[in-house]
Short mmCIF file of C-alpha atoms in Angstrom, two decimals:
data_model
loop_
_atom_site.label_atom_id
_atom_site.label_comp_id
_atom_site.label_asym_id
_atom_site.label_seq_id
_atom_site.Cartn_x
_atom_site.Cartn_y
_atom_site.Cartn_z
CA UNK A 1221 -89.92 60.95 19.34
CA UNK A 1222 -86.48 62.35 19.62
CA UNK A 1223 -84.40 61.74 22.70
CA UNK A 1224 -84.03 64.45 25.26
CA UNK A 1225 -81.53 67.04 24.14
CA UNK A 1226 -81.66 66.07 20.46
CA UNK A 1227 -83.39 68.33 17.92
CA UNK A 1228 -86.41 66.82 16.28
CA UNK A 1229 -84.60 66.76 12.89
CA UNK A 1230 -81.26 65.57 14.41
CA UNK A 1231 -78.10 67.58 14.62
CA UNK A 1232 -77.97 70.18 11.87
CA UNK A 1233 -75.04 70.11 9.42
CA UNK A 1234 -72.27 72.56 10.15
CA UNK A 1235 -73.39 73.21 13.70
CA UNK A 1236 -70.57 73.08 16.28
CA UNK A 1237 -70.64 69.82 18.15
CA UNK A 1238 -71.70 67.83 15.11
CA UNK A 1239 -70.16 64.48 14.14
CA UNK A 1240 -67.97 65.91 11.37
CA UNK A 1241 -66.24 68.30 13.72
CA UNK A 1242 -64.72 65.42 15.78
CA UNK A 1243 -64.23 62.91 13.00
CA UNK A 1244 -60.46 63.68 12.67
CA UNK A 1245 -59.77 63.09 16.37
CA UNK A 1246 -61.94 60.04 16.97
CA UNK A 1247 -60.01 56.72 16.81
CA UNK A 1248 -61.61 53.59 15.58
CA UNK A 1249 -61.44 50.28 17.47
CA UNK A 1250 -58.63 48.78 15.31
CA UNK A 1251 -56.39 51.78 15.98
CA UNK A 1252 -56.92 51.47 19.71
CA UNK A 1253 -56.06 47.73 19.72
CA UNK A 1254 -52.84 48.42 17.79
CA UNK A 1255 -51.60 51.03 20.27
CA UNK A 1256 -48.32 50.19 22.06
CA UNK A 1257 -49.47 52.13 25.17
CA UNK A 1258 -52.67 51.41 27.08
CA UNK A 1259 -54.12 53.47 29.91
CA UNK A 1260 -54.53 51.74 33.25
CA UNK A 1261 -57.98 51.64 34.74
CA UNK A 1262 -58.89 54.03 37.59
CA UNK A 1263 -58.53 51.28 40.17
CA UNK A 1264 -55.10 50.28 38.77
CA UNK A 1265 -53.92 53.91 38.92
CA UNK A 1266 -54.84 54.15 42.60
CA UNK A 1267 -52.00 51.76 43.53
CA UNK A 1268 -48.78 53.07 45.02
CA UNK A 1269 -46.14 53.99 42.44
CA UNK A 1270 -48.65 53.15 39.73
CA UNK A 1271 -48.05 54.44 36.21
CA UNK A 1272 -50.71 55.97 34.05
CA UNK A 1273 -50.15 53.69 31.10
CA UNK A 1274 -48.62 50.26 30.36
CA UNK A 1275 -46.80 48.97 27.29
CA UNK A 1276 -48.44 46.10 25.52
CA UNK A 1277 -46.35 43.10 24.43
CA UNK A 1278 -45.49 43.09 20.73
CA UNK A 1279 -47.75 40.08 20.19
CA UNK A 1280 -50.75 42.00 21.54
CA UNK A 1281 -50.07 45.17 19.57
CA UNK A 1282 -49.44 43.54 16.20
CA UNK A 1283 -51.80 41.05 14.80
CA UNK A 1284 -49.04 39.61 12.49
CA UNK A 1285 -46.63 38.71 15.33
CA UNK A 1286 -47.77 35.12 15.55
CA UNK A 1287 -47.28 34.63 11.82
CA UNK A 1288 -43.74 36.01 11.99
CA UNK A 1289 -42.92 33.63 14.84
CA UNK A 1290 -44.23 30.70 12.81
CA UNK A 1291 -42.13 31.75 9.81
CA UNK A 1292 -39.02 32.02 12.00
CA UNK A 1293 -39.57 28.52 13.41
CA UNK A 1294 -40.10 27.19 9.88
CA UNK A 1295 -36.84 28.76 8.68
CA UNK A 1296 -34.94 27.23 11.60
CA UNK A 1297 -36.36 23.79 10.85
CA UNK A 1298 -35.42 24.09 7.17
CA UNK A 1299 -31.86 25.22 8.02
CA UNK A 1300 -31.41 22.37 10.48
CA UNK A 1301 -32.71 19.81 7.98
CA UNK A 1302 -30.35 21.17 5.28
CA UNK A 1303 -27.35 20.90 7.62
CA UNK A 1304 -28.21 17.31 8.50
CA UNK A 1305 -28.65 16.41 4.83
CA UNK A 1306 -25.32 17.93 3.80
CA UNK A 1307 -23.58 16.25 6.73
CA UNK A 1308 -24.83 12.83 5.66
CA UNK A 1309 -23.78 13.42 2.05
CA UNK A 1310 -20.46 15.14 2.85
CA UNK A 1311 -17.88 13.81 0.32
CA UNK A 1312 -14.97 14.62 2.66
CA UNK A 1313 -15.39 11.74 5.06
CA UNK A 1314 -12.97 11.24 7.99
CA UNK A 1315 -9.73 9.56 6.82
CA UNK A 1316 -9.59 5.78 7.04
CA UNK A 1317 -6.34 4.31 8.36
CA UNK A 1318 -5.45 1.40 6.09
CA UNK A 1319 -3.35 -1.39 7.70
CA UNK A 1320 0.24 -1.35 6.46
CA UNK A 1321 1.81 -4.32 4.72
CA UNK A 1322 5.28 -5.71 5.50
CA UNK A 1323 8.18 -4.24 3.55
CA UNK A 1324 9.68 -6.55 0.91
CA UNK A 1325 13.37 -6.03 0.17
CA UNK A 1326 15.79 -7.08 -2.59
CA UNK A 1327 19.53 -6.43 -2.15
CA UNK A 1328 22.08 -6.92 -4.94
CA UNK A 1329 25.82 -6.33 -4.36
CA UNK A 1330 27.74 -5.23 -7.44
CA UNK A 1331 31.26 -6.66 -7.73
CA UNK A 1332 33.96 -4.70 -9.62
CA UNK A 1333 35.90 -6.31 -12.47
CA UNK A 1334 39.22 -4.91 -11.27
CA UNK A 1335 40.77 -2.96 -8.41
CA UNK A 1336 38.73 -0.08 -6.97
CA UNK A 1337 40.04 3.34 -8.15
CA UNK A 1338 41.25 5.65 -5.39
CA UNK A 1339 42.13 9.33 -4.97
CA UNK A 1340 40.84 12.58 -3.56
CA UNK A 1341 37.05 12.85 -3.33
CA UNK A 1342 36.77 15.94 -5.56
CA UNK A 1343 38.81 14.29 -8.34
CA UNK A 1344 36.87 11.04 -8.06
CA UNK A 1345 33.54 12.83 -8.32
CA UNK A 1346 34.69 14.92 -11.30
CA UNK A 1347 35.86 11.87 -13.27
CA UNK A 1348 32.79 9.70 -12.72
CA UNK A 1349 29.08 9.83 -13.62
CA UNK A 1350 28.59 11.53 -10.24
CA UNK A 1351 29.85 14.74 -11.86
CA UNK A 1352 26.35 15.15 -13.32
CA UNK A 1353 24.66 14.71 -9.96
CA UNK A 1354 23.63 17.39 -7.49
CA UNK A 1355 24.68 17.59 -3.87
CA UNK A 1356 22.56 16.36 -0.99
CA UNK A 1357 18.82 17.00 -0.79
CA UNK A 1358 19.03 19.33 -3.81
CA UNK A 1359 19.33 16.20 -5.95
CA UNK A 1360 15.91 14.93 -4.84
CA UNK A 1361 13.61 17.00 -7.01
CA UNK A 1362 9.85 16.99 -6.65
CA UNK A 1363 7.93 16.59 -9.92
CA UNK A 1364 5.15 18.91 -11.00
CA UNK A 1365 2.23 17.74 -8.89
CA UNK A 1366 -1.40 17.60 -9.94
CA UNK A 1367 -4.63 16.27 -8.55
CA UNK A 1368 -5.69 12.66 -9.16
CA UNK A 1369 -9.19 11.22 -9.30
CA UNK A 1370 -9.64 11.21 -5.51
CA UNK A 1371 -6.63 13.13 -4.12
CA UNK A 1372 -6.20 16.88 -4.29
CA UNK A 1373 -3.05 18.57 -5.55
CA UNK A 1374 -2.08 19.56 -1.98
CA UNK A 1375 -2.39 15.92 -0.86
CA UNK A 1376 -0.14 14.78 -3.70
CA UNK A 1377 2.41 17.46 -2.78
CA UNK A 1378 2.28 16.29 0.84
CA UNK A 1379 2.95 12.67 -0.18
CA UNK A 1380 5.88 13.69 -2.36
CA UNK A 1381 7.29 15.78 0.48
CA UNK A 1382 7.09 12.88 2.94
CA UNK A 1383 8.85 10.58 0.45
CA UNK A 1384 11.63 13.14 0.02
CA UNK A 1385 11.95 13.55 3.78
CA UNK A 1386 12.38 9.79 4.12
CA UNK A 1387 15.04 9.67 1.42
CA UNK A 1388 16.97 12.46 3.11
CA UNK A 1389 16.66 10.87 6.57
CA UNK A 1390 17.61 7.37 5.40
CA UNK A 1391 20.25 8.14 2.75
CA UNK A 1392 21.85 11.51 3.57
CA UNK A 1393 21.73 12.01 7.36
CA UNK A 1394 25.38 11.73 8.55
CA UNK A 1395 24.54 10.05 11.88
CA UNK A 1396 22.37 7.48 10.10
CA UNK A 1397 25.12 6.74 7.56
CA UNK A 1398 27.61 6.30 10.40
CA UNK A 1399 25.35 3.91 12.32
CA UNK A 1400 24.94 6.28 15.27
CA UNK A 1401 21.12 6.46 15.07
CA UNK A 1402 18.08 5.24 13.15
CA UNK A 1403 15.62 7.69 14.68
CA UNK A 1404 15.17 10.13 11.72
CA UNK A 1405 13.84 7.52 9.26
CA UNK A 1406 12.01 5.53 11.94
CA UNK A 1407 9.89 8.56 12.86
CA UNK A 1408 8.57 8.64 9.29
CA UNK A 1409 7.60 4.95 9.16
CA UNK A 1410 3.96 3.89 9.56
CA UNK A 1411 3.44 2.59 13.15
CA UNK A 1412 2.28 -0.77 11.73
CA UNK A 1413 5.79 -1.23 10.28
CA UNK A 1414 7.90 0.01 13.16
CA UNK A 1415 8.21 -3.43 14.73
CA UNK A 1416 9.55 -4.80 11.43
CA UNK A 1417 11.89 -1.81 11.22
CA UNK A 1418 13.24 -2.46 14.74
CA UNK A 1419 13.77 -6.18 14.09
CA UNK A 1420 15.64 -5.36 10.89
CA UNK A 1421 17.99 -3.07 12.78
CA UNK A 1422 18.46 -5.22 15.89
CA UNK A 1423 18.36 -8.75 14.39
CA UNK A 1424 18.75 -8.55 10.60
CA UNK A 1425 17.99 -11.65 8.54
CA UNK A 1426 18.34 -12.62 4.90
CA UNK A 1427 14.64 -13.38 4.48
CA UNK A 1428 13.50 -10.55 2.22
CA UNK A 1429 11.86 -8.78 5.16
CA UNK A 1430 14.48 -7.89 7.77
CA UNK A 1431 17.53 -6.32 6.11
CA UNK A 1432 18.87 -3.00 7.37
CA UNK A 1433 19.73 -1.84 3.84
CA UNK A 1434 16.08 -2.22 2.87
CA UNK A 1435 15.22 0.67 5.18
CA UNK A 1436 18.33 2.87 5.16
CA UNK A 1437 21.95 3.29 4.08
CA UNK A 1438 24.40 2.41 6.84
CA UNK A 1439 28.15 1.76 6.72
CA UNK A 1440 30.14 -0.38 9.11
CA UNK A 1441 31.72 2.36 11.28
CA UNK A 1442 34.59 0.10 12.29
CA UNK A 1443 35.63 -0.27 8.68
CA UNK A 1444 34.38 2.70 6.66
CA UNK A 1445 33.91 6.45 7.18
CA UNK A 1446 32.76 9.18 4.84
CA UNK A 1447 35.63 10.98 3.10
CA UNK A 1448 33.29 13.79 2.00
CA UNK A 1449 29.97 14.60 3.71
CA UNK A 1450 28.57 16.01 0.46
CA UNK A 1451 26.73 13.02 -1.02
CA UNK A 1452 25.88 13.21 -4.72
CA UNK A 1453 22.26 12.40 -5.69
CA UNK A 1454 20.19 12.04 -8.85
CA UNK A 1455 16.82 10.47 -9.52
CA UNK A 1456 13.08 10.81 -9.93
CA UNK A 1457 9.83 10.71 -7.96
CA UNK A 1458 6.57 9.55 -9.52
CA UNK A 1459 3.05 9.43 -8.12
CA UNK A 1460 -0.06 7.43 -8.99
CA UNK A 1461 -3.45 6.79 -7.44
CA UNK A 1462 -4.00 3.12 -6.56
CA UNK A 1463 -7.66 3.44 -5.57
CA UNK A 1464 -9.98 5.93 -3.93
CA UNK A 1465 -8.12 5.67 -0.61
CA UNK A 1466 -4.47 5.00 -1.55
CA UNK A 1467 -1.76 7.07 -3.22
CA UNK A 1468 1.58 5.55 -4.29
CA UNK A 1469 4.95 7.28 -4.71
CA UNK A 1470 7.88 5.58 -6.46
CA UNK A 1471 11.36 6.94 -5.69
CA UNK A 1472 14.24 5.91 -7.98
CA UNK A 1473 17.58 7.49 -6.99
CA UNK A 1474 21.30 6.90 -7.22
CA UNK A 1475 23.45 8.04 -4.29
CA UNK A 1476 27.23 8.33 -4.62
CA UNK A 1477 29.35 8.38 -1.46
CA UNK A 1478 33.05 9.14 -1.08
CA UNK A 1479 34.41 6.72 1.55
CA UNK A 1480 37.78 5.78 3.02
CA UNK A 1481 39.04 3.26 5.58
CA UNK A 1482 38.34 4.02 9.22
CA UNK A 1483 41.67 4.69 10.93
CA UNK A 1484 42.60 5.81 14.42
CA UNK A 1485 46.19 6.81 13.63
CA UNK A 1486 47.56 10.31 13.14
CA UNK A 1487 49.21 9.63 9.77
CA UNK A 1488 48.00 10.86 6.39
CA UNK A 1489 44.45 9.99 5.44
CA UNK A 1490 44.19 6.98 3.11
CA UNK A 1491 42.84 7.37 -0.38
CA UNK A 1492 39.13 7.72 -0.88
CA UNK A 1493 36.97 5.70 -3.24
CA UNK A 1494 33.41 6.01 -4.51
CA UNK A 1495 30.54 3.78 -3.45
CA UNK A 1496 27.27 3.87 -5.37
CA UNK A 1497 23.83 2.87 -4.09
CA UNK A 1498 20.85 2.67 -6.41
CA UNK A 1499 17.61 2.65 -4.40
CA UNK A 1500 14.09 2.16 -5.67
CA UNK A 1501 11.48 2.61 -2.94
CA UNK A 1502 7.72 2.32 -3.31
CA UNK A 1503 5.71 4.27 -0.74
CA UNK A 1504 1.99 4.01 -0.10
CA UNK A 1505 -0.14 6.64 1.63
CA UNK A 1506 -3.69 6.73 2.89
CA UNK A 1507 -5.22 9.97 4.10
CA UNK A 1508 -4.30 9.26 7.71
CA UNK A 1509 -0.65 8.84 6.66
CA UNK A 1510 -0.78 12.22 4.95
CA UNK A 1511 -2.31 13.82 8.03
CA UNK A 1512 0.25 12.26 10.38
CA UNK A 1513 3.24 12.88 8.03
CA UNK A 1514 4.35 9.25 7.78
CA UNK A 1515 4.90 6.64 5.06
CA UNK A 1516 4.27 2.97 4.44
CA UNK A 1517 7.13 1.28 2.56
CA UNK A 1518 5.98 -1.44 0.18
CA UNK A 1519 9.17 -2.52 -1.61
CA UNK A 1520 12.85 -1.64 -1.45
CA UNK A 1521 15.27 -2.65 -4.21
CA UNK A 1522 18.95 -1.84 -3.62
CA UNK A 1523 21.95 -2.27 -5.92
CA UNK A 1524 25.23 -1.26 -4.28
CA UNK A 1525 28.88 -1.46 -5.26
CA UNK A 1526 31.72 -1.99 -5.38
CA UNK A 1527 31.13 -4.93 -3.02
CA UNK A 1528 32.05 -8.58 -2.95
CA UNK A 1529 29.30 -11.07 -3.69
CA UNK A 1530 29.88 -12.68 -0.32
CA UNK A 1531 29.15 -9.44 1.54
CA UNK A 1532 26.45 -9.79 4.18
CA UNK A 1533 23.33 -8.28 2.58
CA UNK A 1534 21.39 -7.95 5.81
CA UNK A 1535 23.52 -5.64 7.95
CA UNK A 1536 25.64 -2.56 7.34
CA UNK A 1537 27.08 -2.03 3.87
CA UNK A 1538 30.74 -3.01 3.44
CA UNK A 1539 32.21 -1.25 0.38
CA UNK A 1540 35.42 -2.41 -1.25
CA UNK A 1541 37.88 0.41 -0.71
CA UNK A 1542 40.61 1.96 -2.87
CA UNK A 1543 42.87 -0.70 -4.39
CA UNK A 1544 40.79 -3.69 -3.24
CA UNK A 1545 39.39 -6.39 -5.49
CA UNK A 1546 36.31 -8.55 -5.22
CA UNK A 1547 36.94 -12.09 -3.96
CA UNK A 1548 34.50 -13.41 -6.54
CA UNK A 1549 32.75 -12.18 -9.65
CA UNK A 1550 29.09 -11.55 -10.26
CA UNK A 1551 27.15 -12.68 -13.27
CA UNK A 1552 28.59 -11.72 -16.67
CA UNK A 1553 25.82 -9.18 -17.27
CA UNK A 1554 27.07 -5.82 -16.09
CA UNK A 1555 24.86 -3.48 -14.08
CA UNK A 1556 25.12 0.30 -14.22
CA UNK A 1557 23.70 1.83 -10.99
CA UNK A 1558 23.55 5.21 -12.73
CA UNK A 1559 21.14 3.96 -15.39
CA UNK A 1560 17.71 5.50 -15.20
CA UNK A 1561 14.60 3.43 -14.96
CA UNK A 1562 13.70 0.54 -12.74
CA UNK A 1563 16.71 -1.58 -11.69
CA UNK A 1564 16.85 -4.97 -13.35
CA UNK A 1565 17.30 -7.81 -10.86
CA UNK A 1566 18.89 -10.77 -12.66
CA UNK A 1567 20.66 -12.48 -9.76
CA UNK A 1568 21.72 -12.16 -6.15
CA UNK A 1569 25.02 -10.63 -7.24
CA UNK A 1570 25.81 -8.44 -10.21
CA UNK A 1571 28.88 -7.06 -11.95
CA UNK A 1572 29.53 -3.33 -11.59
CA UNK A 1573 29.75 -1.65 -14.98
CA UNK A 1574 33.23 -0.21 -15.60
CA UNK A 1575 31.70 3.09 -16.68
CA UNK A 1576 30.22 3.50 -13.19
CA UNK A 1577 33.72 3.85 -11.71
CA UNK A 1578 35.98 6.92 -11.91
CA UNK A 1579 38.30 7.02 -14.91
CA UNK A 1580 41.78 7.82 -13.64
#
């Protein structure tokens, strides 16, 4: 039996009020659950300042919200794990500061075979091998740098630059040459070597470790002054990797100074003469040295003349001046401080090659 109000055969098709008439405006249950707005109940709407509808949280309106949150957490975990992995395997580890060794020095005075030529500085330079040299820091040329097995090109350039800075500070700085200061080269020395540096300056000894000339060029200011501040320079810089943590620079340069006697009178200036210093320095750098712009000096080999063989090798240099002769002679083998290549050390005193002096 049909319910009250329903025709015995059900609702006829096409009759107003049938199911098809409202099908387009009737929402199914899934659509209602996905709605962002939900109507408050009658009791909730009776409250003061109550709104008719409330917004559902995104998690309630979208069934996929929980999955998106899980994916986000998973991505964060993967990113964190990748960062930790790369940090552990990072090839650019913090620089290791290698302990510096003590500097080893070799000093060889070169005695002239006759009297020291004298004259005006410009004429002396022009008539000696120094004519081929450049002036000042321009004579210290940096080679074409390239990367090594474990040091980048920029690190090699930095090491070469520090070596050049040390050569300029220790061989060309006027106040250093005159004995007024040692600060410029000292600032570039590895802190592990500064105590040795200070002892060499304050209490020099002939022990292969504590000679002033091993670190810098200094003249006795009571005896010698520069006749021309423009020092002539020529030489080379070479680099090589020692191991994964150490880079070595070898500096081989000849410095030519015009000097004259120190006088306090007002008469004419005495004649100048040339004094030649051939320095070979070996520098070593770890990455901390490169970062701090400092150098470790391994060895220092110095040939200087004209000097007498009895000149004190530990303190300030004491050139023989214009017209002076050496009190004694060095070994018969002559030594040319302008020769390229590593200086040959045959004895504690050598003979200055005649060709190294100006031809007057």
